[in-house]
Amino acid sequence: MLNIVVPGMGNLEVKQLVLDLNGTISLDGEMIEGVAERLDRLSRLVDIFVVTSDTRGNAERVTRGLRVRLHKIKEGAEDVQKLELVRGTGEGETVSIGNGSNDVLMLKESLIGICVLGGEGSSVGAVMAADIIVSDINAALDLLLKPDRLVATLRE
């Protein structure tokens, strides 16, 4: 568990991390460089869920060797299925990271929602739903590994 004290928000207890796969931690079907190492470090602190409809059919390959729980959802109403995952893990203890329109609901509902701009860009809805917007996934993961960065952004 991560305990992060944010002035104006109080003590945040983060127990879960929910990540979108395509466009967030992978690009063009390949894991983005630096992500695996960061996820390994984070997996010692929080439970990590990677959520995907596996459009490319490569989710198992991309996440192989990572200490994450792969959560496959069906095509259609992906936004609602992602929201249900966040609610099931405990939205008040979950950080979610995504970039697409189907990530909007989970970004809004999570304790902290982080939108990643990245190589695919981001939907306007995801940008508006997020608490924090970052340039890339490694910057997003570093907010949790180096929580002073998160505090600097969120403090009132």
PDB file of C-alpha atoms in Angstrom:
ATOM      1  CA  MET A   1       0.000   0.000   0.000  1.00  0.00           C
ATOM      2  CA  LEU A   2       1.082   3.556  -0.720  1.00  0.00           C
ATOM      3  CA  ASN A   3       0.280   6.231   1.852  1.00  0.00           C
ATOM      4  CA  ILE A   4       0.462   9.699   0.366  1.00  0.00           C
ATOM      5  CA  VAL A   5      -0.400  12.833   2.333  1.00  0.00           C
ATOM      6  CA  VAL A   6      -1.681  15.576   0.038  1.00  0.00           C
ATOM      7  CA  PRO A   7      -2.394  18.974   1.635  1.00  0.00           C
ATOM      8  CA  GLY A   8      -6.067  19.750   1.118  1.00  0.00           C
ATOM      9  CA  MET A   9      -6.900  16.135   0.266  1.00  0.00           C
ATOM     10  CA  GLY A  10      -5.658  14.339   3.361  1.00  0.00           C
ATOM     11  CA  ASN A  11      -4.076  10.910   3.637  1.00  0.00           C
ATOM     12  CA  LEU A  12      -4.545   8.910   0.450  1.00  0.00           C
ATOM     13  CA  GLU A  13      -4.223   5.140   0.763  1.00  0.00           C
ATOM     14  CA  VAL A  14      -3.546   3.565  -2.613  1.00  0.00           C
ATOM     15  CA  LYS A  15      -3.963  -0.208  -2.728  1.00  0.00           C
ATOM     16  CA  GLN A  16      -4.669  -0.822  -6.417  1.00  0.00           C
ATOM     17  CA  LEU A  17      -3.496   0.462  -9.776  1.00  0.00           C
ATOM     18  CA  VAL A  18      -5.666  -0.091 -12.863  1.00  0.00           C
ATOM     19  CA  LEU A  19      -3.972   0.423 -16.223  1.00  0.00           C
ATOM     20  CA  ASP A  20      -5.327   0.436 -19.736  1.00  0.00           C
ATOM     21  CA  LEU A  21      -3.160  -1.668 -22.068  1.00  0.00           C
ATOM     22  CA  ASN A  22      -3.190  -0.344 -25.629  1.00  0.00           C
ATOM     23  CA  GLY A  23      -2.050   3.244 -25.953  1.00  0.00           C
ATOM     24  CA  THR A  24      -1.240   3.490 -22.264  1.00  0.00           C
ATOM     25  CA  ILE A  25       1.419   0.910 -21.337  1.00  0.00           C
ATOM     26  CA  SER A  26       1.903  -0.437 -24.858  1.00  0.00           C
ATOM     27  CA  LEU A  27       2.138   1.217 -28.247  1.00  0.00           C
ATOM     28  CA  ASP A  28       1.652  -0.542 -31.573  1.00  0.00           C
ATOM     29  CA  GLY A  29       1.405  -3.855 -29.738  1.00  0.00           C
ATOM     30  CA  GLU A  30       4.684  -3.545 -27.813  1.00  0.00           C
ATOM     31  CA  MET A  31       5.376  -2.667 -24.186  1.00  0.00           C
ATOM     32  CA  ILE A  32       6.718   0.872 -23.901  1.00  0.00           C
ATOM     33  CA  GLU A  33      10.340   0.987 -22.776  1.00  0.00           C
ATOM     34  CA  GLY A  34      10.775   1.498 -19.032  1.00  0.00           C
ATOM     35  CA  VAL A  35       7.267   0.354 -18.102  1.00  0.00           C
ATOM     36  CA  ALA A  36       8.096  -3.237 -17.081  1.00  0.00           C
ATOM     37  CA  GLU A  37      10.763  -2.123 -14.601  1.00  0.00           C
ATOM     38  CA  ARG A  38       8.449   0.463 -13.034  1.00  0.00           C
ATOM     39  CA  LEU A  39       5.565  -1.999 -12.801  1.00  0.00           C
ATOM     40  CA  ASP A  40       7.851  -4.496 -11.100  1.00  0.00           C
ATOM     41  CA  ARG A  41       8.726  -1.916  -8.438  1.00  0.00           C
ATOM     42  CA  LEU A  42       5.103  -0.833  -8.019  1.00  0.00           C
ATOM     43  CA  SER A  43       3.876  -4.430  -7.742  1.00  0.00           C
ATOM     44  CA  ARG A  44       5.639  -4.633  -4.385  1.00  0.00           C
ATOM     45  CA  LEU A  45       3.466  -1.773  -3.126  1.00  0.00           C
ATOM     46  CA  VAL A  46       0.050  -2.178  -4.774  1.00  0.00           C
ATOM     47  CA  ASP A  47      -2.012  -4.727  -6.689  1.00  0.00           C
ATOM     48  CA  ILE A  48      -1.837  -3.981 -10.410  1.00  0.00           C
ATOM     49  CA  PHE A  49      -4.593  -4.719 -12.907  1.00  0.00           C
ATOM     50  CA  VAL A  50      -4.122  -4.366 -16.664  1.00  0.00           C
ATOM     51  CA  VAL A  51      -7.485  -4.045 -18.399  1.00  0.00           C
ATOM     52  CA  THR A  52      -8.027  -4.602 -22.112  1.00  0.00           C
ATOM     53  CA  SER A  53     -10.503  -5.846 -24.670  1.00  0.00           C
ATOM     54  CA  ASP A  54      -7.406  -7.360 -26.329  1.00  0.00           C
ATOM     55  CA  THR A  55      -8.242  -5.981 -29.754  1.00  0.00           C
ATOM     56  CA  ARG A  56      -4.780  -6.950 -31.013  1.00  0.00           C
ATOM     57  CA  GLY A  57      -4.884 -10.420 -29.437  1.00  0.00           C
ATOM     58  CA  ASN A  58      -1.514  -9.879 -27.778  1.00  0.00           C
ATOM     59  CA  ALA A  59      -2.349  -9.051 -24.156  1.00  0.00           C
ATOM     60  CA  GLU A  60      -0.848 -12.245 -22.712  1.00  0.00           C
ATOM     61  CA  ARG A  61       2.370 -11.769 -24.654  1.00  0.00           C
ATOM     62  CA  VAL A  62       2.720  -8.096 -23.745  1.00  0.00           C
ATOM     63  CA  THR A  63       2.112  -8.706 -20.027  1.00  0.00           C
ATOM     64  CA  ARG A  64       4.033 -11.998 -19.756  1.00  0.00           C
ATOM     65  CA  GLY A  65       6.512 -11.902 -16.891  1.00  0.00           C
ATOM     66  CA  LEU A  66       4.888  -8.910 -15.223  1.00  0.00           C
ATOM     67  CA  ARG A  67       3.446  -9.151 -11.728  1.00  0.00           C
ATOM     68  CA  VAL A  68       0.044  -7.888 -12.826  1.00  0.00           C
ATOM     69  CA  ARG A  69      -3.457  -9.295 -13.118  1.00  0.00           C
ATOM     70  CA  LEU A  70      -4.647  -9.268 -16.711  1.00  0.00           C
ATOM     71  CA  HIS A  71      -8.349  -8.419 -16.830  1.00  0.00           C
ATOM     72  CA  LYS A  72      -9.913  -8.992 -20.253  1.00  0.00           C
ATOM     73  CA  ILE A  73     -13.179  -7.289 -21.068  1.00  0.00           C
ATOM     74  CA  LYS A  74     -15.572  -7.822 -23.957  1.00  0.00           C
ATOM     75  CA  GLU A  75     -15.795  -5.469 -26.905  1.00  0.00           C
ATOM     76  CA  GLY A  76     -18.682  -3.078 -26.478  1.00  0.00           C
ATOM     77  CA  ALA A  77     -19.369  -0.924 -23.422  1.00  0.00           C
ATOM     78  CA  GLU A  78     -15.688  -1.093 -22.502  1.00  0.00           C
ATOM     79  CA  ASP A  79     -16.066   2.101 -20.466  1.00  0.00           C
ATOM     80  CA  VAL A  80     -18.684   0.525 -18.204  1.00  0.00           C
ATOM     81  CA  GLN A  81     -16.660  -2.680 -17.816  1.00  0.00           C
ATOM     82  CA  LYS A  82     -13.574  -0.683 -16.819  1.00  0.00           C
ATOM     83  CA  LEU A  83     -15.664   1.275 -14.331  1.00  0.00           C
ATOM     84  CA  GLU A  84     -16.970  -1.992 -12.861  1.00  0.00           C
ATOM     85  CA  LEU A  85     -13.385  -3.212 -12.417  1.00  0.00           C
ATOM     86  CA  VAL A  86     -12.425  -0.022 -10.576  1.00  0.00           C
ATOM     87  CA  ARG A  87     -15.501  -0.270  -8.369  1.00  0.00           C
ATOM     88  CA  GLY A  88     -14.745  -3.917  -7.692  1.00  0.00           C
ATOM     89  CA  THR A  89     -11.189  -3.146  -6.598  1.00  0.00           C
ATOM     90  CA  GLY A  90     -12.322  -0.237  -4.425  1.00  0.00           C
ATOM     91  CA  GLU A  91     -12.511   3.101  -6.216  1.00  0.00           C
ATOM     92  CA  GLY A  92     -11.504   4.979  -3.051  1.00  0.00           C
ATOM     93  CA  GLU A  93      -8.188   3.102  -2.977  1.00  0.00           C
ATOM     94  CA  THR A  94      -7.476   2.859  -6.702  1.00  0.00           C
ATOM     95  CA  VAL A  95      -5.386   4.934  -9.079  1.00  0.00           C
ATOM     96  CA  SER A  96      -6.311   4.486 -12.725  1.00  0.00           C
ATOM     97  CA  ILE A  97      -4.287   5.403 -15.787  1.00  0.00           C
ATOM     98  CA  GLY A  98      -5.617   5.624 -19.334  1.00  0.00           C
ATOM     99  CA  ASN A  99      -5.865   7.757 -22.445  1.00  0.00           C
ATOM    100  CA  GLY A 100      -9.008   6.892 -24.389  1.00  0.00           C
ATOM    101  CA  SER A 101     -12.694   7.671 -24.433  1.00  0.00           C
ATOM    102  CA  ASN A 102     -13.387   4.272 -22.908  1.00  0.00           C
ATOM    103  CA  ASP A 103     -11.227   5.230 -19.904  1.00  0.00           C
ATOM    104  CA  VAL A 104     -13.289   8.296 -18.929  1.00  0.00           C
ATOM    105  CA  LEU A 105     -15.537   6.609 -16.358  1.00  0.00           C
ATOM    106  CA  MET A 106     -12.702   4.834 -14.542  1.00  0.00           C
ATOM    107  CA  LEU A 107     -10.605   8.008 -14.495  1.00  0.00           C
ATOM    108  CA  LYS A 108     -13.496   9.947 -12.935  1.00  0.00           C
ATOM    109  CA  GLU A 109     -14.385   7.287 -10.375  1.00  0.00           C
ATOM    110  CA  SER A 110     -10.890   6.457  -9.108  1.00  0.00           C
ATOM    111  CA  LEU A 111      -9.219   8.033  -6.111  1.00  0.00           C
ATOM    112  CA  ILE A 112      -6.784   9.525  -8.640  1.00  0.00           C
ATOM    113  CA  GLY A 113      -7.236   9.376 -12.407  1.00  0.00           C
ATOM    114  CA  ILE A 114      -4.177   9.983 -14.560  1.00  0.00           C
ATOM    115  CA  CYS A 115      -4.431  10.658 -18.289  1.00  0.00           C
ATOM    116  CA  VAL A 116      -1.420   9.784 -20.430  1.00  0.00           C
ATOM    117  CA  LEU A 117      -0.940  11.738 -23.654  1.00  0.00           C
ATOM    118  CA  GLY A 118       1.593   9.323 -25.185  1.00  0.00           C
ATOM    119  CA  GLY A 119       2.114   8.220 -28.765  1.00  0.00           C
ATOM    120  CA  GLU A 120      -1.589   7.652 -29.470  1.00  0.00           C
ATOM    121  CA  GLY A 121      -2.667  10.946 -27.976  1.00  0.00           C
ATOM    122  CA  SER A 122      -5.648  11.212 -25.647  1.00  0.00           C
ATOM    123  CA  SER A 123      -9.340  11.805 -26.024  1.00  0.00           C
ATOM    124  CA  VAL A 124     -10.644  15.154 -24.822  1.00  0.00           C
ATOM    125  CA  GLY A 125     -12.971  13.255 -22.506  1.00  0.00           C
ATOM    126  CA  ALA A 126     -10.071  11.435 -20.835  1.00  0.00           C
ATOM    127  CA  VAL A 127      -8.181  14.695 -20.415  1.00  0.00           C
ATOM    128  CA  MET A 128     -11.213  16.354 -18.815  1.00  0.00           C
ATOM    129  CA  ALA A 129     -11.951  13.380 -16.526  1.00  0.00           C
ATOM    130  CA  ALA A 130      -8.426  13.049 -15.143  1.00  0.00           C
ATOM    131  CA  ASP A 131      -7.039  14.584 -11.975  1.00  0.00           C
ATOM    132  CA  ILE A 132      -3.580  14.738 -13.554  1.00  0.00           C
ATOM    133  CA  ILE A 133      -2.380  14.781 -17.166  1.00  0.00           C
ATOM    134  CA  VAL A 134       1.141  13.610 -18.001  1.00  0.00           C
ATOM    135  CA  SER A 135       3.171  13.344 -21.175  1.00  0.00           C
ATOM    136  CA  ASP A 136       3.831   9.600 -21.040  1.00  0.00           C
ATOM    137  CA  ILE A 137       3.270   6.422 -19.051  1.00  0.00           C
ATOM    138  CA  ASN A 138       6.671   6.465 -17.389  1.00  0.00           C
ATOM    139  CA  ALA A 139       5.934   9.926 -15.977  1.00  0.00           C
ATOM    140  CA  ALA A 140       2.594   8.600 -14.699  1.00  0.00           C
ATOM    141  CA  LEU A 141       4.170   5.605 -12.971  1.00  0.00           C
ATOM    142  CA  ASP A 142       6.892   7.824 -11.518  1.00  0.00           C
ATOM    143  CA  LEU A 143       4.185   9.882  -9.777  1.00  0.00           C
ATOM    144  CA  LEU A 144       3.522   6.790  -7.660  1.00  0.00           C
ATOM    145  CA  LEU A 145       7.151   5.761  -7.275  1.00  0.00           C
ATOM    146  CA  LYS A 146       8.153   9.321  -6.345  1.00  0.00           C
ATOM    147  CA  PRO A 147       5.033  10.560  -4.540  1.00  0.00           C
ATOM    148  CA  ASP A 148       6.447  14.037  -3.869  1.00  0.00           C
ATOM    149  CA  ARG A 149       5.727  14.717  -7.546  1.00  0.00           C
ATOM    150  CA  LEU A 150       2.111  13.696  -7.063  1.00  0.00           C
ATOM    151  CA  VAL A 151       1.814  15.855  -3.956  1.00  0.00           C
ATOM    152  CA  ALA A 152       3.287  18.863  -5.777  1.00  0.00           C
ATOM    153  CA  THR A 153       0.641  18.562  -8.483  1.00  0.00           C
ATOM    154  CA  LEU A 154      -2.423  17.845  -6.327  1.00  0.00           C
ATOM    155  CA  ARG A 155      -1.872  19.945  -3.203  1.00  0.00           C
ATOM    156  CA  GLU A 156      -4.191  22.851  -2.648  1.00  0.00           C
TER     157      GLU A 156
END
